[in-house]
Amino acid sequence: MTTGTTTAEAPETAAPARRRPTVPPAQRTGRSATVPRQGSGPEPRTAAGAVPGDADARTAGAGTHDPRAHGFLPERPPVRSMIGTWTLLDALARTAALAPGAADAVAAVERSGRAGELTALRQRVSRLSPRNAEAAAMRIAVIAVACGWSGLDPQAPAARRCADTGFLDLWSAIAHRIDHDQFVALPALSLHNWAPERKPRRHLPIDQLARTEQLVPIVRWAPESEPLCRLDRLMLAVTRLEAHGIWLFRLAETLAGRAPDDSSTRTALRRLVRIQHALRAQLHEEAAELADAPATARQSEVIGTLAGQGALEPPVLQAADAVLGIGGRRMGEGGRQLLRRHLPAHHRAWLSAMDRHCAPVRTLAHRGGPDAAVYREAQESLIALRRTYTALIQSAAAPASAPLSVAA
C-alpha cells in the first residue's frame, strides 16, 4: 500500500461562517455491502433544538454539519499532502511516527525548533482554511502522541518544562484555529488520516468512499517498505467502523423526540439492533487482519497511552450511547462528557442533543412489553459491540492477548 499521491493539495479559501439550519437538507447516500438498508419507514428527522446553543453555538456556526450525511467523518477526504512551508509539518509527523522511541521523536521536534521551522509554521496558522487546519491538527496529534506528550495541555506552564516550546506554541495555535484544544485523540489520529487510494469522484459521499474504496494512510506508523502495523490497522478499523455506522446516526435522529409508545419506535430500535450486529461483524473482520499485522512495543505504548486517557472511544459508539444511555448509566454524566472532550464542538453538541431528545425512548428501560424488550435487546447489542471493540484494542496493544472470539 502506498501513502497517497504526490500531487499537492492547495489550501482552500475559508468559507464564511454560517449558522446550521434546524432541518438539514436531504442527503445522498451510498449503500453498504455489510450494513443493511433502513428500508421503508419514517424518514430520519432532526431533533428539535439540535442546533447547538449556549456555549457550543459560537463554535458550531463555523459550518453546517449533518451526521446523517457522513457521521463524524470529515465532509471531504482528508488532505493528503500539504504545500508550501507546511510540508515541514508533513515530514516531521512522518519522522516522529517512525521514530524508534519517544526520545528519538522528541529529538526530531527539537531539531525542527532550533532550525526555526516550528516558528515559521506558527506564523502561518491563521492563513489555513478549515480543512487544512484539520489536516495540520492530525499531524500535530501524531507528533504529540509519538513524543509522549498526548496528555499535556499545551498552554499549561508545566508543559513547557517537558516539551519543546516552539511545538507547544504551534499546537496551541492550531487548537485555537479549529476551536478545539482536546483533539489529540482517536478522531484526529484516524478519521483524518485515511483517504481513498484513487482520486474520488466529487459526488460520492465520504462514508461511501470509506466503505467501498481502498484506503491508504496519510501518516504511517510503519515504514513504507513494510506492511501496515497493528496500530495502523486499529486506526483503519475505526475509520471503517465510522463509515459503516452511518445508518446508526440516521436512526439516532429518527428516534430523537419519539414517544416510547410511538408505532415507529420499535421499528427503529430493531433496525438499530441489526446495524450494531453488522458493526460487530465488521470488527471481527478487522480483527483477523489486525492479528496478522506486525506489532512492536512502541506501538503498544502509544495505544496504551491513548487508552489510559480515554481517547480511544470511537465516535460512532458514543452516538449509540447517546441514544441508549449505556455509558451514562455506567459512568455517570461526568464520565460521558470526559469521553466526548476529544470530539469537535459541533459533534459534542449533536451528542448532547441526542441525550436530551432520546430521553423519552430511554424510559423503556423501566417498562414492560414488546417495545421494552426490543429496547433492552438494543442495549445488549451495544454492550456486545463495545466488548468486541475493547478486545480489538487489546489485540492491537498486546500481541499475546486472547483471541477476539474469546474476549468478546
mmCIF file with all atom_site columns, N, CA and C in Angstrom, residues 64-102:
data_model
loop_
_atom_site.group_PDB
_atom_site.id
_atom_site.type_symbol
_atom_site.label_atom_id
_atom_site.label_alt_id
_atom_site.label_comp_id
_atom_site.label_asym_id
_atom_site.label_entity_id
_atom_site.label_seq_id
_atom_site.pdbx_PDB_ins_code
_atom_site.Cartn_x
_atom_site.Cartn_y
_atom_site.Cartn_z
_atom_site.occupancy
_atom_site.B_iso_or_equiv
_atom_site.pdbx_formal_charge
_atom_site.auth_seq_id
_atom_site.auth_comp_id
_atom_site.auth_asym_id
_atom_site.auth_atom_id
_atom_site.pdbx_PDB_model_num
ATOM 1   N N  . THR A 1 64  ? -21.936 23.937 8.383  1.00 0.00 ? 64  THR A N  1
ATOM 2   C CA . THR A 1 64  ? -23.068 23.060 8.589  1.00 0.00 ? 64  THR A CA 1
ATOM 3   C C  . THR A 1 64  ? -22.559 21.643 8.823  1.00 0.00 ? 64  THR A C  1
ATOM 4   N N  . HIS A 1 65  ? -23.276 20.901 9.662  1.00 0.00 ? 65  HIS A N  1
ATOM 5   C CA . HIS A 1 65  ? -22.880 19.523 9.935  1.00 0.00 ? 65  HIS A CA 1
ATOM 6   C C  . HIS A 1 65  ? -24.134 18.700 10.165 1.00 0.00 ? 65  HIS A C  1
ATOM 7   N N  . ASP A 1 66  ? -24.334 17.720 9.326  1.00 0.00 ? 66  ASP A N  1
ATOM 8   C CA . ASP A 1 66  ? -25.449 16.800 9.471  1.00 0.00 ? 66  ASP A CA 1
ATOM 9   C C  . ASP A 1 66  ? -24.866 15.397 9.607  1.00 0.00 ? 66  ASP A C  1
ATOM 10  N N  . PRO A 1 67  ? -24.882 14.827 10.809 1.00 0.00 ? 67  PRO A N  1
ATOM 11  C CA . PRO A 1 67  ? -24.296 13.495 10.988 1.00 0.00 ? 67  PRO A CA 1
ATOM 12  C C  . PRO A 1 67  ? -24.939 12.430 10.114 1.00 0.00 ? 67  PRO A C  1
ATOM 13  N N  . ARG A 1 68  ? -26.179 12.667 9.622  1.00 0.00 ? 68  ARG A N  1
ATOM 14  C CA . ARG A 1 68  ? -26.793 11.685 8.742  1.00 0.00 ? 68  ARG A CA 1
ATOM 15  C C  . ARG A 1 68  ? -26.072 11.605 7.403  1.00 0.00 ? 68  ARG A C  1
ATOM 16  N N  . ALA A 1 69  ? -25.320 12.646 7.047  1.00 0.00 ? 69  ALA A N  1
ATOM 17  C CA . ALA A 1 69  ? -24.653 12.674 5.744  1.00 0.00 ? 69  ALA A CA 1
ATOM 18  C C  . ALA A 1 69  ? -23.389 11.827 5.736  1.00 0.00 ? 69  ALA A C  1
ATOM 19  N N  . HIS A 1 70  ? -22.589 11.895 6.818  1.00 0.00 ? 70  HIS A N  1
ATOM 20  C CA . HIS A 1 70  ? -21.303 11.182 6.828  1.00 0.00 ? 70  HIS A CA 1
ATOM 21  C C  . HIS A 1 70  ? -20.844 10.836 8.231  1.00 0.00 ? 70  HIS A C  1
ATOM 22  N N  . GLY A 1 71  ? -21.755 10.802 9.202  1.00 0.00 ? 71  GLY A N  1
ATOM 23  C CA . GLY A 1 71  ? -21.332 10.516 10.567 1.00 0.00 ? 71  GLY A CA 1
ATOM 24  C C  . GLY A 1 71  ? -20.400 11.597 11.069 1.00 0.00 ? 71  GLY A C  1
ATOM 25  N N  . PHE A 1 72  ? -19.359 11.208 11.782 1.00 0.00 ? 72  PHE A N  1
ATOM 26  C CA . PHE A 1 72  ? -18.375 12.163 12.273 1.00 0.00 ? 72  PHE A CA 1
ATOM 27  C C  . PHE A 1 72  ? -17.106 12.148 11.416 1.00 0.00 ? 72  PHE A C  1
ATOM 28  N N  . LEU A 1 73  ? -17.176 11.511 10.249 1.00 0.00 ? 73  LEU A N  1
ATOM 29  C CA . LEU A 1 73  ? -16.073 11.600 9.305  1.00 0.00 ? 73  LEU A CA 1
ATOM 30  C C  . LEU A 1 73  ? -15.982 13.021 8.763  1.00 0.00 ? 73  LEU A C  1
ATOM 31  N N  . PRO A 1 74  ? -14.808 13.440 8.292  1.00 0.00 ? 74  PRO A N  1
ATOM 32  C CA . PRO A 1 74  ? -14.724 14.761 7.654  1.00 0.00 ? 74  PRO A CA 1
ATOM 33  C C  . PRO A 1 74  ? -15.607 14.801 6.417  1.00 0.00 ? 74  PRO A C  1
ATOM 34  N N  . GLU A 1 75  ? -16.096 15.996 6.076  1.00 0.00 ? 75  GLU A N  1
ATOM 35  C CA . GLU A 1 75  ? -17.036 16.103 4.972  1.00 0.00 ? 75  GLU A CA 1
ATOM 36  C C  . GLU A 1 75  ? -16.415 15.727 3.636  1.00 0.00 ? 75  GLU A C  1
ATOM 37  N N  . ARG A 1 76  ? -15.116 15.939 3.481  1.00 0.00 ? 76  ARG A N  1
ATOM 38  C CA . ARG A 1 76  ? -14.396 15.578 2.266  1.00 0.00 ? 76  ARG A CA 1
ATOM 39  C C  . ARG A 1 76  ? -13.190 14.732 2.644  1.00 0.00 ? 76  ARG A C  1
ATOM 40  N N  . PRO A 1 77  ? -12.640 13.961 1.688  1.00 0.00 ? 77  PRO A N  1
ATOM 41  C CA . PRO A 1 77  ? -11.448 13.167 2.018  1.00 0.00 ? 77  PRO A CA 1
ATOM 42  C C  . PRO A 1 77  ? -10.354 14.050 2.614  1.00 0.00 ? 77  PRO A C  1
ATOM 43  N N  . PRO A 1 78  ? -9.635  13.549 3.602  1.00 0.00 ? 78  PRO A N  1
ATOM 44  C CA . PRO A 1 78  ? -8.591  14.355 4.253  1.00 0.00 ? 78  PRO A CA 1
ATOM 45  C C  . PRO A 1 78  ? -7.512  14.808 3.276  1.00 0.00 ? 78  PRO A C  1
ATOM 46  N N  . VAL A 1 79  ? -6.854  15.908 3.634  1.00 0.00 ? 79  VAL A N  1
ATOM 47  C CA . VAL A 1 79  ? -5.762  16.457 2.817  1.00 0.00 ? 79  VAL A CA 1
ATOM 48  C C  . VAL A 1 79  ? -4.557  15.521 2.917  1.00 0.00 ? 79  VAL A C  1
ATOM 49  N N  . ARG A 1 80  ? -4.134  15.012 1.778  1.00 0.00 ? 80  ARG A N  1
ATOM 50  C CA . ARG A 1 80  ? -3.013  14.061 1.784  1.00 0.00 ? 80  ARG A CA 1
ATOM 51  C C  . ARG A 1 80  ? -1.670  14.755 1.929  1.00 0.00 ? 80  ARG A C  1
ATOM 52  N N  . SER A 1 81  ? -1.448  15.788 1.116  1.00 0.00 ? 81  SER A N  1
ATOM 53  C CA . SER A 1 81  ? -0.143  16.453 1.110  1.00 0.00 ? 81  SER A CA 1
ATOM 54  C C  . SER A 1 81  ? -0.344  17.951 1.248  1.00 0.00 ? 81  SER A C  1
ATOM 55  N N  . MET A 1 82  ? 0.215   18.506 2.308  1.00 0.00 ? 82  MET A N  1
ATOM 56  C CA . MET A 1 82  ? 0.155   19.947 2.477  1.00 0.00 ? 82  MET A CA 1
ATOM 57  C C  . MET A 1 82  ? 1.268   20.585 1.650  1.00 0.00 ? 82  MET A C  1
ATOM 58  N N  . ILE A 1 83  ? 1.102   21.869 1.320  1.00 0.00 ? 83  ILE A N  1
ATOM 59  C CA . ILE A 1 83  ? 2.042   22.508 0.409  1.00 0.00 ? 83  ILE A CA 1
ATOM 60  C C  . ILE A 1 83  ? 2.772   23.640 1.098  1.00 0.00 ? 83  ILE A C  1
ATOM 61  N N  . GLY A 1 84  ? 3.751   24.181 0.409  1.00 0.00 ? 84  GLY A N  1
ATOM 62  C CA . GLY A 1 84  ? 4.499   25.316 0.924  1.00 0.00 ? 84  GLY A CA 1
ATOM 63  C C  . GLY A 1 84  ? 5.276   24.946 2.177  1.00 0.00 ? 84  GLY A C  1
ATOM 64  N N  . THR A 1 85  ? 5.306   25.868 3.117  1.00 0.00 ? 85  THR A N  1
ATOM 65  C CA . THR A 1 85  ? 6.025   25.651 4.375  1.00 0.00 ? 85  THR A CA 1
ATOM 66  C C  . THR A 1 85  ? 5.455   24.476 5.159  1.00 0.00 ? 85  THR A C  1
ATOM 67  N N  . TRP A 1 86  ? 4.173   24.163 4.935  1.00 0.00 ? 86  TRP A N  1
ATOM 68  C CA . TRP A 1 86  ? 3.535   23.092 5.690  1.00 0.00 ? 86  TRP A CA 1
ATOM 69  C C  . TRP A 1 86  ? 4.058   21.711 5.340  1.00 0.00 ? 86  TRP A C  1
ATOM 70  N N  . THR A 1 87  ? 4.843   21.588 4.279  1.00 0.00 ? 87  THR A N  1
ATOM 71  C CA . THR A 1 87  ? 5.489   20.302 4.015  1.00 0.00 ? 87  THR A CA 1
ATOM 72  C C  . THR A 1 87  ? 6.447   19.935 5.143  1.00 0.00 ? 87  THR A C  1
ATOM 73  N N  . LEU A 1 88  ? 6.940   20.942 5.870  1.00 0.00 ? 88  LEU A N  1
ATOM 74  C CA . LEU A 1 88  ? 7.810   20.676 7.025  1.00 0.00 ? 88  LEU A CA 1
ATOM 75  C C  . LEU A 1 88  ? 7.059   19.905 8.103  1.00 0.00 ? 88  LEU A C  1
ATOM 76  N N  . LEU A 1 89  ? 5.777   20.256 8.312  1.00 0.00 ? 89  LEU A N  1
ATOM 77  C CA . LEU A 1 89  ? 4.984   19.542 9.314  1.00 0.00 ? 89  LEU A CA 1
ATOM 78  C C  . LEU A 1 89  ? 4.689   18.123 8.844  1.00 0.00 ? 89  LEU A C  1
ATOM 79  N N  . ASP A 1 90  ? 4.435   17.963 7.552  1.00 0.00 ? 90  ASP A N  1
ATOM 80  C CA . ASP A 1 90  ? 4.255   16.621 6.986  1.00 0.00 ? 90  ASP A CA 1
ATOM 81  C C  . ASP A 1 90  ? 5.462   15.745 7.299  1.00 0.00 ? 90  ASP A C  1
ATOM 82  N N  . ALA A 1 91  ? 6.647   16.264 6.993  1.00 0.00 ? 91  ALA A N  1
ATOM 83  C CA . ALA A 1 91  ? 7.873   15.494 7.185  1.00 0.00 ? 91  ALA A CA 1
ATOM 84  C C  . ALA A 1 91  ? 8.124   15.195 8.659  1.00 0.00 ? 91  ALA A C  1
ATOM 85  N N  . LEU A 1 92  ? 7.856   16.176 9.527  1.00 0.00 ? 92  LEU A N  1
ATOM 86  C CA . LEU A 1 92  ? 8.092   15.966 10.947 1.00 0.00 ? 92  LEU A CA 1
ATOM 87  C C  . LEU A 1 92  ? 7.147   14.912 11.512 1.00 0.00 ? 92  LEU A C  1
ATOM 88  N N  . ALA A 1 93  ? 5.885   14.913 11.076 1.00 0.00 ? 93  ALA A N  1
ATOM 89  C CA . ALA A 1 93  ? 4.925   13.910 11.556 1.00 0.00 ? 93  ALA A CA 1
ATOM 90  C C  . ALA A 1 93  ? 5.351   12.507 11.140 1.00 0.00 ? 93  ALA A C  1
ATOM 91  N N  . ARG A 1 94  ? 5.800   12.345 9.915  1.00 0.00 ? 94  ARG A N  1
ATOM 92  C CA . ARG A 1 94  ? 6.240   11.025 9.460  1.00 0.00 ? 94  ARG A CA 1
ATOM 93  C C  . ARG A 1 94  ? 7.489   10.570 10.205 1.00 0.00 ? 94  ARG A C  1
ATOM 94  N N  . THR A 1 95  ? 8.407   11.495 10.460 1.00 0.00 ? 95  THR A N  1
ATOM 95  C CA . THR A 1 95  ? 9.616   11.151 11.202 1.00 0.00 ? 95  THR A CA 1
ATOM 96  C C  . THR A 1 95  ? 9.282   10.729 12.628 1.00 0.00 ? 95  THR A C  1
ATOM 97  N N  . ALA A 1 96  ? 8.387   11.466 13.273 1.00 0.00 ? 96  ALA A N  1
ATOM 98  C CA . ALA A 1 96  ? 8.013   11.144 14.649 1.00 0.00 ? 96  ALA A CA 1
ATOM 99  C C  . ALA A 1 96  ? 7.311   9.797  14.732 1.00 0.00 ? 96  ALA A C  1
ATOM 100 N N  . ALA A 1 97  ? 6.430   9.500  13.767 1.00 0.00 ? 97  ALA A N  1
ATOM 101 C CA . ALA A 1 97  ? 5.699   8.240  13.796 1.00 0.00 ? 97  ALA A CA 1
ATOM 102 C C  . ALA A 1 97  ? 6.619   7.044  13.625 1.00 0.00 ? 97  ALA A C  1
ATOM 103 N N  . LEU A 1 98  ? 7.696   7.203  12.860 1.00 0.00 ? 98  LEU A N  1
ATOM 104 C CA . LEU A 1 98  ? 8.612   6.098  12.600 1.00 0.00 ? 98  LEU A CA 1
ATOM 105 C C  . LEU A 1 98  ? 9.786   6.063  13.561 1.00 0.00 ? 98  LEU A C  1
ATOM 106 N N  . ALA A 1 99  ? 9.851   6.997  14.500 1.00 0.00 ? 99  ALA A N  1
ATOM 107 C CA . ALA A 1 99  ? 10.963  7.036  15.454 1.00 0.00 ? 99  ALA A CA 1
ATOM 108 C C  . ALA A 1 99  ? 10.969  5.776  16.312 1.00 0.00 ? 99  ALA A C  1
ATOM 109 N N  . PRO A 1 100 ? 12.141  5.222  16.607 1.00 0.00 ? 100 PRO A N  1
ATOM 110 C CA . PRO A 1 100 ? 12.212  4.002  17.423 1.00 0.00 ? 100 PRO A CA 1
ATOM 111 C C  . PRO A 1 100 ? 11.642  4.169  18.827 1.00 0.00 ? 100 PRO A C  1
ATOM 112 N N  . GLY A 1 101 ? 11.716  5.380  19.361 1.00 0.00 ? 101 GLY A N  1
ATOM 113 C CA . GLY A 1 101 ? 11.214  5.632  20.701 1.00 0.00 ? 101 GLY A CA 1
ATOM 114 C C  . GLY A 1 101 ? 10.812  7.073  20.872 1.00 0.00 ? 101 GLY A C  1
ATOM 115 N N  . ALA A 1 102 ? 10.187  7.375  22.016 1.00 0.00 ? 102 ALA A N  1
ATOM 116 C CA . ALA A 1 102 ? 9.728   8.737  22.266 1.00 0.00 ? 102 ALA A CA 1
ATOM 117 C C  . ALA A 1 102 ? 10.892  9.721  22.284 1.00 0.00 ? 102 ALA A C  1
#
